[in-house]
Coordinates of C-alpha atoms in Angstrom, one line a residue:
M111 CA 164.9 129.3 36.5
L112 CA 166.3 133.0 37.2
R113 CA 164.5 134.5 39.5
S114 CA 163.5 138.4 40.5
L115 CA 162.5 139.9 43.6
G116 CA 161.7 143.3 40.8
R117 CA 158.2 143.9 38.9
V118 CA 157.9 144.4 35.4
N119 CA 156.3 147.8 34.9
G120 CA 154.6 149.4 31.2
S121 CA 152.6 145.8 30.1
I122 CA 149.7 144.2 31.2
L123 CA 149.4 140.7 30.7
I124 CA 145.8 138.8 29.7
N125 CA 145.8 135.5 28.2
G126 CA 149.5 135.0 28.2
I127 CA 149.2 138.0 25.9
K128 CA 151.6 141.0 26.5
S129 CA 149.3 144.2 25.2
H130 CA 150.5 147.7 25.9
Q131 CA 148.2 150.2 27.0
S132 CA 148.7 153.9 25.3
R133 CA 146.1 157.0 25.8
S134 CA 144.0 158.1 22.7
V135 CA 143.3 161.4 22.4
L136 CA 141.3 162.9 19.5
A137 CA 142.1 165.8 17.1
S138 CA 139.0 166.6 15.8
V139 CA 135.8 167.9 16.8
S140 CA 132.8 168.3 15.4
K141 CA 131.2 170.9 13.7
I142 CA 128.9 173.4 15.5
S143 CA 126.9 175.8 13.6
S144 CA 125.1 176.9 17.0
P145 CA 126.4 179.9 18.9
K146 CA 125.2 178.4 22.1
V147 CA 127.9 176.5 24.0
Q148 CA 127.3 173.1 23.0
S149 CA 129.7 169.7 23.6
V150 CA 130.9 167.0 22.0
R151 CA 131.8 163.9 24.1
F152 CA 133.3 160.4 22.3
Q153 CA 131.9 157.1 24.4
S154 CA 133.2 153.6 23.7
S155 CA 130.5 151.6 23.0
N156 CA 131.6 148.1 21.7
N157 CA 134.6 146.6 19.2
N158 CA 132.0 146.4 16.8
Q159 CA 130.8 150.3 16.7
P160 CA 132.4 152.8 16.7
P161 CA 132.6 155.7 19.5
Q162 CA 129.0 157.4 19.5
E163 CA 128.5 161.3 19.5
I164 CA 127.5 162.6 22.9
F165 CA 126.2 166.4 21.8
T166 CA 125.0 168.3 24.4
K167 CA 124.4 172.3 24.8
L168 CA 125.8 172.7 28.3
S169 CA 123.7 175.8 28.7
D170 CA 121.2 174.0 29.5
S171 CA 121.0 173.1 32.7
K172 CA 118.2 170.4 32.7
D173 CA 119.7 168.6 29.0
P174 CA 120.1 165.1 29.8
N175 CA 122.8 165.1 28.8
R176 CA 124.8 167.2 30.7
N177 CA 125.5 165.0 33.4
Q178 CA 126.2 162.5 31.4
F179 CA 129.3 164.8 30.2
F180 CA 131.5 164.7 33.0
Q181 CA 131.1 161.0 34.2
Y182 CA 134.1 158.3 33.5
S183 CA 133.7 156.4 30.8
W184 CA 137.7 154.8 29.1
G185 CA 137.0 151.5 31.7
S186 CA 135.3 149.4 34.7
W187 CA 137.0 147.3 37.8
L188 CA 135.4 143.9 38.7
K189 CA 134.7 146.0 42.4
N190 CA 133.9 148.5 43.4
D191 CA 132.8 149.8 39.9
K192 CA 129.9 152.2 40.6
L193 CA 132.9 154.0 43.8
E194 CA 135.5 154.3 41.2
K195 CA 133.6 155.9 38.5
L196 CA 131.7 158.5 41.3
R197 CA 135.2 159.2 41.8
R198 CA 136.9 159.9 38.5
E199 CA 133.6 162.0 38.4
T200 CA 135.0 166.4 36.7
K201 CA 131.7 167.8 37.1
F202 CA 133.0 171.7 37.0
S203 CA 130.9 174.4 36.1
I204 CA 130.3 175.9 32.4
E205 CA 129.0 179.2 33.0
G206 CA 131.8 179.6 35.9
I207 CA 134.0 178.5 32.6
S208 CA 132.2 181.5 30.4
K209 CA 132.4 183.9 33.7
L210 CA 136.3 183.1 33.6
F211 CA 137.3 184.0 29.9
Q212 CA 135.0 187.7 31.7
D213 CA 137.5 187.6 33.8
I214 CA 140.5 187.3 30.8
N215 CA 139.2 189.7 28.5
S216 CA 138.9 191.9 31.8
I217 CA 142.2 191.9 32.2
R218 CA 144.2 192.1 29.1
S219 CA 142.3 194.5 28.9
S220 CA 143.4 196.5 31.9
I221 CA 147.5 195.1 30.8
S222 CA 149.8 196.5 28.6
S223 CA 151.8 194.1 27.1
T224 CA 152.5 190.2 28.4
E225 CA 155.7 191.3 30.8
I226 CA 156.7 188.6 33.2
S227 CA 154.6 189.2 35.6
K228 CA 153.6 187.6 39.5
P229 CA 151.2 185.5 39.3
K230 CA 147.4 187.3 40.0
Q231 CA 144.8 185.7 41.9
L232 CA 141.6 187.6 41.3
N233 CA 138.3 188.0 43.6
D234 CA 136.6 183.3 42.9
G235 CA 140.4 182.5 44.1
T236 CA 141.5 181.3 40.5
V237 CA 145.3 182.8 39.0
I238 CA 146.4 184.1 36.5
L239 CA 149.8 184.0 34.5
N240 CA 149.2 187.5 32.6
H241 CA 152.5 187.0 30.5
N242 CA 150.8 184.1 28.9
L243 CA 147.6 186.0 27.5
S244 CA 148.4 186.6 24.6
E245 CA 147.2 186.9 20.8
E246 CA 149.5 183.6 20.3
L247 CA 147.6 181.9 22.9
I248 CA 143.7 182.0 23.2
G249 CA 143.6 184.6 19.4
E250 CA 141.7 187.6 19.8
K251 CA 139.9 189.1 22.1
V252 CA 136.0 188.6 22.0
S253 CA 133.3 191.1 22.9
N254 CA 131.6 190.2 26.0
A255 CA 128.6 190.2 24.9
V256 CA 129.8 186.8 22.8
M257 CA 130.0 183.7 24.1
P258 CA 133.5 182.9 24.6
I259 CA 133.0 179.3 24.6
K260 CA 132.3 177.4 21.4
S261 CA 132.6 174.2 22.0
I262 CA 133.6 172.1 25.0
A263 CA 134.7 168.0 24.1
S264 CA 136.1 165.3 26.4
I265 CA 139.6 164.0 24.4
H266 CA 140.0 161.6 27.4
E267 CA 140.5 160.1 30.5
G268 CA 143.5 159.3 32.5
K269 CA 144.8 158.2 35.6
H270 CA 145.1 160.7 37.0
H271 CA 142.6 163.8 35.2
R272 CA 140.0 164.4 32.8
I273 CA 141.1 166.4 30.0
Y274 CA 138.8 168.3 28.4
K275 CA 139.4 170.9 24.7
L276 CA 137.4 174.3 24.8
T277 CA 137.0 176.1 21.2
L278 CA 137.0 179.1 21.9
A279 CA 134.4 181.3 19.5
N280 CA 137.9 183.6 17.8
G281 CA 138.9 179.8 17.3
K282 CA 142.0 179.7 19.9
E283 CA 141.5 175.8 21.9
L284 CA 143.2 175.6 25.0
V285 CA 143.4 172.2 27.5
L286 CA 140.9 172.4 30.4
R287 CA 142.5 169.6 33.2
I288 CA 140.0 168.3 36.5
P289 CA 141.6 166.2 38.4
Y290 CA 140.3 163.1 40.2
K291 CA 138.5 163.2 43.7
L292 CA 140.9 160.6 44.4
E293 CA 143.2 161.8 47.6
S294 CA 142.6 164.2 49.3
E295 CA 141.5 168.7 48.4
F296 CA 145.0 168.9 50.4
S297 CA 147.0 166.4 47.9
I298 CA 145.6 167.9 45.0
S299 CA 146.1 171.6 45.9
Q300 CA 149.8 171.1 46.1
K301 CA 150.0 169.2 43.6
I302 CA 148.6 171.7 41.8
K303 CA 149.6 174.8 42.8
S304 CA 153.6 172.4 42.3
E305 CA 152.6 171.4 39.1
V306 CA 152.4 175.1 37.1
A307 CA 154.7 176.3 39.6
T308 CA 157.0 173.4 37.5
L309 CA 155.4 173.8 34.3
D310 CA 156.4 177.6 34.9
F311 CA 160.2 177.4 35.8
L312 CA 160.6 174.7 33.3
D313 CA 159.1 177.4 30.8
L314 CA 160.1 180.3 32.2
K315 CA 163.6 179.8 32.9
L316 CA 164.6 176.1 31.5
N317 CA 163.3 177.7 27.6
L318 CA 161.2 173.6 27.6
K319 CA 158.5 172.9 24.9
V320 CA 155.5 172.8 27.4
P321 CA 152.2 173.6 27.2
K322 CA 152.4 177.2 28.9
V323 CA 148.8 177.9 31.8
I324 CA 146.6 180.6 31.5
A325 CA 144.7 179.9 34.6
Y326 CA 144.6 177.7 38.1
S327 CA 142.9 177.1 41.1
D328 CA 143.8 174.6 43.9
S329 CA 140.2 174.0 45.2
K330 CA 137.3 174.5 44.1
L331 CA 136.6 178.0 45.1
N332 CA 136.1 179.5 42.6
N333 CA 133.6 180.0 39.2
L334 CA 134.0 176.6 38.2
N335 CA 133.5 174.3 41.2
S336 CA 136.0 172.4 40.8
P337 CA 139.9 172.5 41.0
F338 CA 141.6 173.1 37.4
I339 CA 144.5 173.7 35.1
L340 CA 144.2 175.5 31.5
M341 CA 146.4 175.6 30.1
E342 CA 147.7 175.8 25.7
F343 CA 146.7 172.7 24.2
I344 CA 149.2 171.1 21.0
P345 CA 147.6 169.0 19.2
G346 CA 150.6 166.7 17.4
D347 CA 151.2 163.0 17.4
L348 CA 151.8 161.4 20.5
L349 CA 155.6 159.6 20.2
M350 CA 154.9 156.8 21.7
K351 CA 153.7 155.7 18.3
K352 CA 156.9 155.4 17.4
W353 CA 157.5 153.0 20.5
N354 CA 158.9 149.1 19.4
P355 CA 160.1 148.4 22.9
L356 CA 160.2 144.0 21.3
A357 CA 161.2 145.1 18.0
A358 CA 163.4 142.3 16.8
D359 CA 167.2 144.1 16.6
S360 CA 168.7 145.1 13.5
E361 CA 169.9 148.5 12.9
Q362 CA 166.9 150.4 11.9
S363 CA 164.9 148.8 15.5
E364 CA 167.9 150.4 17.4
S365 CA 167.6 153.5 15.2
D366 CA 163.7 153.3 16.4
L367 CA 164.3 152.3 19.8
K368 CA 166.5 156.0 20.1
S369 CA 164.4 157.9 18.0
V370 CA 161.9 157.6 20.6
I371 CA 164.9 157.2 23.6
T372 CA 167.2 160.6 22.6
P373 CA 164.6 163.5 23.3
I374 CA 163.8 162.2 26.5
S375 CA 167.0 161.7 27.6
E376 CA 167.7 165.4 26.0
F377 CA 164.7 166.6 27.3
Q378 CA 166.2 165.3 31.1
D379 CA 169.8 166.7 30.3
K380 CA 168.1 170.3 31.0
L381 CA 166.2 169.7 33.7
L382 CA 169.6 168.3 35.4
S383 CA 171.2 171.1 34.5
I384 CA 170.1 173.3 37.3
T385 CA 171.1 172.6 40.4
F386 CA 168.7 173.7 43.5
N387 CA 169.7 174.3 47.5
K388 CA 167.3 171.8 49.4
F389 CA 165.4 169.1 48.9
G390 CA 161.4 169.6 48.5
S391 CA 159.4 171.0 45.3
L392 CA 158.6 173.7 43.2
Y393 CA 156.1 176.3 44.1
F394 CA 155.7 180.2 43.8
K395 CA 156.7 182.4 45.8
N396 CA 153.6 183.1 47.7
D397 CA 152.0 179.3 48.4
V398 CA 155.1 178.7 50.5
T399 CA 155.6 179.8 53.9
P400 CA 157.3 182.0 55.3
L401 CA 160.1 180.3 56.5
Q402 CA 160.5 178.6 53.6
A403 CA 160.1 181.9 51.1
N404 CA 163.1 183.3 52.6
D405 CA 165.5 180.7 51.3
L406 CA 166.0 181.4 47.9
P407 CA 165.6 177.9 45.2
Y408 CA 169.2 178.0 43.5
E409 CA 172.3 180.4 42.6
G410 CA 173.3 182.7 40.6
E411 CA 169.8 184.3 39.3
T412 CA 170.2 187.8 37.0
N413 CA 167.0 187.7 35.4
P414 CA 165.1 190.2 37.8
D415 CA 161.8 189.1 36.6
L416 CA 162.7 185.3 37.5
K417 CA 164.5 185.6 40.5
D418 CA 161.9 186.0 42.8
R419 CA 159.5 183.6 41.0
W420 CA 159.8 179.9 42.9
R421 CA 160.3 178.6 46.0
I422 CA 161.0 175.6 46.9
G423 CA 158.7 174.0 49.8
S424 CA 156.6 170.9 51.0
S425 CA 157.7 167.1 48.8
I426 CA 154.9 166.3 46.2
E427 CA 156.6 163.0 45.6
K428 CA 153.9 160.0 44.6
S429 CA 153.7 157.7 48.3
F430 CA 153.2 161.6 50.7
S431 CA 148.8 161.8 49.0
K432 CA 148.5 158.4 47.3
H433 CA 146.3 156.6 49.4
K434 CA 147.2 158.8 52.4
N435 CA 143.6 160.2 52.3
L436 CA 142.5 159.3 55.9
L437 CA 145.3 161.7 57.1
S438 CA 145.5 165.3 57.8
A439 CA 147.6 167.7 56.4
K440 CA 149.2 168.5 59.9
Q441 CA 150.7 164.3 59.4
I442 CA 151.5 164.6 55.7
N443 CA 153.3 168.6 56.3
E444 CA 155.5 166.5 59.3
L445 CA 157.8 164.3 57.3
N446 CA 157.1 166.3 53.1
G447 CA 160.0 168.1 53.8
P448 CA 161.8 170.2 51.9
W449 CA 165.1 169.2 53.8
D450 CA 168.7 170.3 54.1
S451 CA 170.7 169.9 51.0
D452 CA 172.9 167.9 53.3
K453 CA 170.4 165.3 55.0
P454 CA 169.4 163.5 51.2
S455 CA 169.0 160.4 54.0
E456 CA 165.9 161.5 55.4
L457 CA 163.9 162.0 52.1
I458 CA 164.0 158.1 52.7
T459 CA 163.2 158.2 56.0
S460 CA 160.6 160.7 55.1
I461 CA 158.9 157.5 52.5
A462 CA 158.9 154.7 55.2
A463 CA 157.7 157.4 57.9
I464 CA 154.7 157.9 56.1
E465 CA 153.9 154.7 55.0
L466 CA 153.7 153.7 59.1
E467 CA 151.6 157.0 60.3
N468 CA 148.7 156.1 57.5
L469 CA 148.8 152.0 58.9
K470 CA 149.0 152.9 62.3
T471 CA 145.9 155.6 61.1
R472 CA 144.5 153.1 58.7
F473 CA 144.9 150.4 62.4
S474 CA 143.1 153.5 64.6
L475 CA 140.5 153.4 62.6
S476 CA 140.2 149.3 62.3
Q477 CA 140.0 149.0 66.1
A478 CA 137.7 151.5 66.7
D479 CA 135.3 150.6 64.0
S480 CA 135.3 153.3 62.8
A481 CA 137.4 152.3 59.5
K482 CA 134.5 152.9 56.3
V483 CA 136.7 149.1 54.7
V484 CA 137.1 146.1 56.5
E485 CA 140.6 145.5 57.5
N486 CA 142.9 142.9 57.3
E487 CA 144.7 143.8 60.8
D488 CA 146.7 140.9 60.3
L489 CA 148.5 142.0 56.7
I490 CA 148.6 145.4 57.9
H491 CA 150.6 144.0 60.6
K492 CA 152.8 142.8 57.8
Q493 CA 153.2 145.6 56.5
I494 CA 153.2 147.8 59.7
T495 CA 156.8 145.4 60.6
A496 CA 158.2 145.5 56.7
F497 CA 157.7 149.2 57.0
E498 CA 159.5 149.2 60.2
N499 CA 162.5 147.3 59.0
F500 CA 162.2 150.5 55.7
K501 CA 162.6 152.8 58.5
T502 CA 166.3 151.6 60.1
I503 CA 167.9 151.1 56.8
S504 CA 167.4 154.1 55.2
S505 CA 169.8 156.2 56.5
K506 CA 172.2 153.4 56.3
L507 CA 171.7 152.6 52.4
F508 CA 173.7 155.6 51.0
N509 CA 177.0 157.5 52.4
S510 CA 176.7 160.7 50.6
N511 CA 180.5 161.4 51.1
S512 CA 182.0 157.2 49.5
K513 CA 184.6 157.0 48.3
S514 CA 183.8 154.4 45.6
I515 CA 181.2 156.4 44.7
M516 CA 182.5 157.9 41.0
N517 CA 181.0 161.9 41.7
V518 CA 179.6 161.8 44.2
D519 CA 179.0 165.2 45.7
E520 CA 177.0 165.7 42.0
L521 CA 174.8 162.7 42.0
F522 CA 173.4 163.2 46.0
K523 CA 173.1 167.4 44.8
P524 CA 169.1 168.4 44.6
R525 CA 167.5 168.0 41.4
L526 CA 164.6 168.8 39.7
F527 CA 163.2 165.3 38.9
A528 CA 160.4 164.6 36.4
P529 CA 158.3 160.5 37.6
D530 CA 156.5 160.5 34.5
L531 CA 158.5 161.8 31.2
D532 CA 157.5 158.9 29.1
P533 CA 157.1 158.8 25.7
L534 CA 152.7 158.2 26.8
N535 CA 152.8 162.5 27.7
V536 CA 155.2 163.5 24.2
I537 CA 153.3 165.1 21.1
E538 CA 155.7 165.8 18.4
K539 CA 154.6 169.3 16.0
D540 CA 157.0 170.4 13.8
D541 CA 159.6 168.2 14.0
E542 CA 159.5 168.7 17.5
Y543 CA 159.2 167.5 21.6
Y544 CA 156.7 168.8 23.7
F545 CA 155.8 167.5 27.5
I546 CA 152.7 167.3 28.6
D547 CA 152.4 165.6 32.1
F548 CA 155.0 167.2 35.5
E549 CA 152.3 165.7 38.3
Y550 CA 154.3 165.2 41.3
S551 CA 157.9 166.6 39.9
T552 CA 160.1 167.0 43.2
I553 CA 163.5 167.6 43.5
K554 CA 166.2 165.1 45.1
P555 CA 169.8 164.0 44.5
F556 CA 169.5 161.9 41.1
I557 CA 170.9 158.8 42.8
F558 CA 167.4 158.6 44.5
T559 CA 166.3 158.7 40.8
N560 CA 165.7 155.9 38.2
Y561 CA 164.9 155.2 35.2
P562 CA 161.7 156.0 33.1
N563 CA 158.7 153.9 34.1
F564 CA 158.0 152.7 29.6
L565 CA 162.4 151.7 29.8
T566 CA 162.6 150.6 34.0
Y567 CA 163.2 146.5 33.8
N568 CA 163.7 145.2 37.9
G569 CA 164.5 141.3 36.8
A570 CA 166.8 139.6 35.7
K571 CA 169.1 141.1 32.8
I572 CA 169.7 139.1 29.7
Y573 CA 171.9 140.7 27.7
D574 CA 173.0 137.9 24.7
L575 CA 171.2 135.9 24.5
E576 CA 173.1 132.5 23.9
Q577 CA 175.7 133.1 26.4
D578 CA 173.6 134.3 28.8
I579 CA 170.7 131.3 28.3
P580 CA 172.7 127.3 28.4
G581 CA 170.2 125.4 26.5
Y582 CA 168.6 128.0 24.4
A583 CA 168.8 127.6 21.0
E584 CA 166.9 123.7 21.8
M585 CA 164.2 126.1 23.2
D586 CA 160.1 126.0 22.6
E587 CA 158.9 128.9 21.5
V588 CA 157.5 130.3 24.1
E589 CA 160.0 129.7 26.5
K590 CA 162.8 131.2 24.1
Q591 CA 159.8 133.9 24.4
Q592 CA 159.7 134.4 27.8
Y593 CA 163.7 134.9 27.4
Q594 CA 163.5 137.1 24.2
F595 CA 161.2 139.4 26.7
M596 CA 163.6 139.9 29.1
Y597 CA 166.4 140.3 27.0
Y598 CA 164.6 143.3 25.0
K599 CA 164.1 145.0 28.6
T600 CA 167.7 144.7 29.5
R601 CA 168.9 146.2 25.9
N602 CA 166.5 149.0 25.6
E603 CA 167.3 150.0 29.1
R604 CA 170.6 149.8 28.2
L605 CA 169.8 151.9 25.5
W606 CA 168.4 154.9 28.0
E607 CA 172.2 153.8 30.0
L608 CA 174.6 154.6 26.7
E609 CA 172.0 158.2 26.5
L610 CA 172.8 158.4 29.8
N611 CA 176.7 158.4 29.9
S612 CA 177.0 160.2 26.3
K613 CA 175.2 163.1 28.3
R614 CA 175.9 163.2 31.7
H615 CA 179.7 161.1 32.5
D616 CA 179.4 162.4 35.6
L617 CA 176.0 160.6 37.1
I618 CA 176.6 157.2 34.9
A619 CA 177.5 155.2 38.4
I620 CA 173.4 155.4 39.0
A621 CA 173.7 152.1 36.7
S622 CA 176.0 150.7 39.1
P623 CA 173.7 147.2 40.5
H624 CA 174.8 147.7 43.8
I625 CA 173.5 151.2 43.7
K626 CA 170.3 150.3 42.4
A627 CA 170.2 147.3 44.8
L628 CA 171.0 149.7 48.0
K629 CA 168.3 151.9 46.7
G630 CA 165.8 149.4 46.0
P631 CA 164.0 149.8 49.0
Y632 CA 162.8 153.3 48.9
V633 CA 162.2 152.7 44.3
Q634 CA 159.6 150.0 45.8
A635 CA 158.3 151.5 48.3
L636 CA 157.3 154.5 45.6
E637 CA 155.6 151.7 43.1
L638 CA 153.3 150.6 46.6
K639 CA 150.2 149.7 44.4
T640 CA 148.7 147.4 46.7
D641 CA 148.4 146.7 50.1
K642 CA 150.6 143.4 49.3
D643 CA 153.5 145.3 47.7
Y644 CA 154.7 145.9 50.7
L645 CA 156.9 142.4 50.2
Y646 CA 158.4 143.4 47.3
V647 CA 159.9 146.1 50.0
E648 CA 160.8 143.4 52.6
G649 CA 162.6 141.8 49.0
S650 CA 165.4 144.2 48.9
I651 CA 166.2 145.4 51.5
I652 CA 165.9 140.7 51.9
Q653 CA 168.3 141.0 49.5
L654 CA 170.5 143.6 50.8
Q655 CA 171.8 140.6 54.1
A656 CA 174.3 139.2 51.1
M657 CA 176.1 141.8 50.3
W658 CA 176.3 144.1 54.0
E659 CA 179.3 143.4 54.4
A660 CA 181.3 145.0 51.4
Y661 CA 179.3 147.1 50.9
V662 CA 180.4 148.4 54.0
A663 CA 183.1 147.3 52.7
N664 CA 183.4 149.7 49.7
E665 CA 182.4 152.4 52.1
L666 CA 179.3 151.7 49.8
C667 CA 176.4 152.0 52.6
N668 CA 176.5 154.8 55.7
S669 CA 177.6 151.8 57.9
S670 CA 180.5 151.9 60.1
E671 CA 178.8 148.1 61.2
N672 CA 179.4 145.0 58.9
E673 CA 176.3 143.2 60.7
F674 CA 173.3 143.8 58.9
P675 CA 170.4 146.6 60.6
I676 CA 168.0 144.2 60.9
K677 CA 167.2 140.8 62.5
Y678 CA 165.8 138.1 60.4
S679 CA 164.6 134.9 61.5
A680 CA 164.7 131.9 58.6
E681 CA 161.2 131.5 60.2
Y682 CA 160.8 134.9 58.9
L683 CA 162.4 133.9 56.0
D684 CA 161.4 131.5 54.9
Q685 CA 157.8 132.8 55.6
H686 CA 158.5 136.0 53.6
Q687 CA 159.8 134.1 50.0
T688 CA 156.3 131.9 50.4
E689 CA 153.9 134.7 50.1
L690 CA 156.2 136.3 48.0
E691 CA 155.3 133.4 45.8
E692 CA 152.3 133.2 46.4
Y693 CA 151.1 136.7 46.0
Q694 CA 153.3 136.7 42.3
L695 CA 151.8 133.5 41.4
E696 CA 147.9 135.7 42.5
V697 CA 149.3 138.3 39.7
V698 CA 149.8 136.4 36.8
S699 CA 147.0 134.2 37.4
S700 CA 144.9 137.0 37.3
P701 CA 143.5 138.6 34.4
F702 CA 144.0 142.1 35.3
A703 CA 145.7 141.8 38.4
A704 CA 148.6 144.0 36.7
T705 CA 145.5 147.0 35.9
G706 CA 144.1 147.3 39.6
G707 CA 141.1 145.1 37.8
W708 CA 140.5 148.2 35.6
I709 CA 139.5 146.5 31.8
P710 CA 139.2 148.5 28.4
Q711 CA 135.1 150.5 28.2
D712 CA 135.8 148.3 24.6
M713 CA 137.1 144.7 26.2
F714 CA 134.6 144.8 29.4
N715 CA 131.4 145.0 27.4
T716 CA 132.3 142.7 24.9
L717 CA 133.8 140.0 28.3
K718 CA 130.5 141.7 29.3
E719 CA 128.1 140.0 26.6
S720 CA 130.0 137.1 25.9
E721 CA 129.6 136.2 29.6
I722 CA 133.1 135.5 30.8
I723 CA 132.1 138.7 33.2
V724 CA 129.6 137.9 35.9
E725 CA 128.5 140.1 38.1
D726 CA 126.8 139.5 42.0
E727 CA 124.2 141.3 44.2
F728 CA 126.4 143.3 45.6
G729 CA 127.1 145.3 42.1
N730 CA 130.6 143.1 41.2
Y731 CA 132.1 142.1 38.8
T732 CA 134.1 137.7 38.4
I733 CA 136.5 136.2 35.6
E734 CA 135.0 132.4 34.5
T735 CA 137.8 131.2 33.5
E736 CA 136.7 127.6 32.3
K737 CA 134.2 130.2 30.0
A738 CA 136.6 131.9 29.4
L739 CA 139.1 128.8 28.1
A740 CA 135.5 126.9 26.5
D741 CA 135.2 130.1 23.6
E742 CA 139.0 129.9 23.8
P743 CA 139.5 129.3 19.6
K744 CA 140.9 124.7 18.9
P745 CA 144.0 125.0 17.6

């Protein structure tokens, strides 16, 4: 059997059946005749009933439906369900939105045109992008005597934020995005400031089709009492509707696959067109330190409106915020850049360092009995060991001057990377493609980036089922399907590489198996979801040991020593392999492990009604596996 330390992304295995998660966007809201601001919320019930529409007069603060409007309803968790939902509550001031639009109307009255100008900060801390206050985006100005908002609808509950659609009195529609309280206030602030600046850069500098931002605030110190982004609403169909990754080979299926891959690769190609002066993330000039404001983000800007608009500040790579609520802003700022363009390895070292800082903080709090959760100190020790090994090897993984890497200089230049390029984040409208999610976007070497998640496959590669798999023709159907899955994932990744090669042949060295292996520890560290995922990081380091001498001889890695930088004992390697296999078995055999115990609400309700999901005295849920198997229809 083929074995791999990699993870298969983009799917959930439930009772052996592979199903893809997709985001549903409700395209319309019921007509509302009342002049007062109202809302509609689409709440899932179960598979036998349609979604219920919950209306509430949001102008009435005593309306019992008002609070329910902000509560998370898209799914439930097997453990800590109440806490997880509380962290995703998106309460904001409805009256504050009305005040925001009154301020916007006042600004529109005071400006003569929508030419590009510096972002304008209001007294409450909200920032307005004046050049986007056009009639095309927000419609004609209405009198302040008229309620500016006709209705508010909750249309999507995502991984990191909630999406509301505002219908204005003049008929225009906008999106209000409210972040969940999953990260620290500092991290949320940095993310919002950087993402808005990135959207602004993509719009004004690269002329890409992205939502235009009207206003935003990076904290709750505003009239809405919540961080938010107010942006253009783009109607249309998600590109994901066309994505069928397990389609059998044919001319039609290849064409269909390319119809999704091509627009995303073309968007990436435009992202790669600019090389920057540092590694980090984009911000508006006023949002970085005075020292960072002195450095131009890139060379050759001739447009006076854009010359002093953006700067490069600290990185908002996911690792600097995810599960880092215990770290102070000072601790994070010491490690998150920005970095000089001639020091790419510092980006990798910083990821190891931030994980170590977080683990040591967790351990210290546990020792002092100050932790809010019961920590497994033995597991923390194992993670610390793994990330100390990662830190040891981090500066040695890549030789940025290697003569064995084609176009090495191009691969290590600072370029913009958007980690969520995905058909779930692409809206097709009038034969054009709009890209809508740029959280965690960073500037780093292209060689450090990974393929889009919907294509990424870290398992064993199969290019031809008959030739690569001995005895394939004689296998039973279930075993064939397992290899077919691996073949299709390999095929899809290859189609992406062919697109990259056709557009940027100078960067195709990223497809080298040796390059992928060398950046394996870094990529796995960026994908941490649970404490035990450190096993994948350590495993990818161990895999390098067998090829290290060859990498040194060919000057691929940044070391002249043939001896591997980390000394592993045979006992340690055996223990790691055992623990990794046990963890992989745990993930495969545990329902919903791939989603962290999250279950779509319709499915959760059905399983609970069938007593397959049972609640315990602490408010957690367990899966009654025997009951589930007993309820399965007999063949």
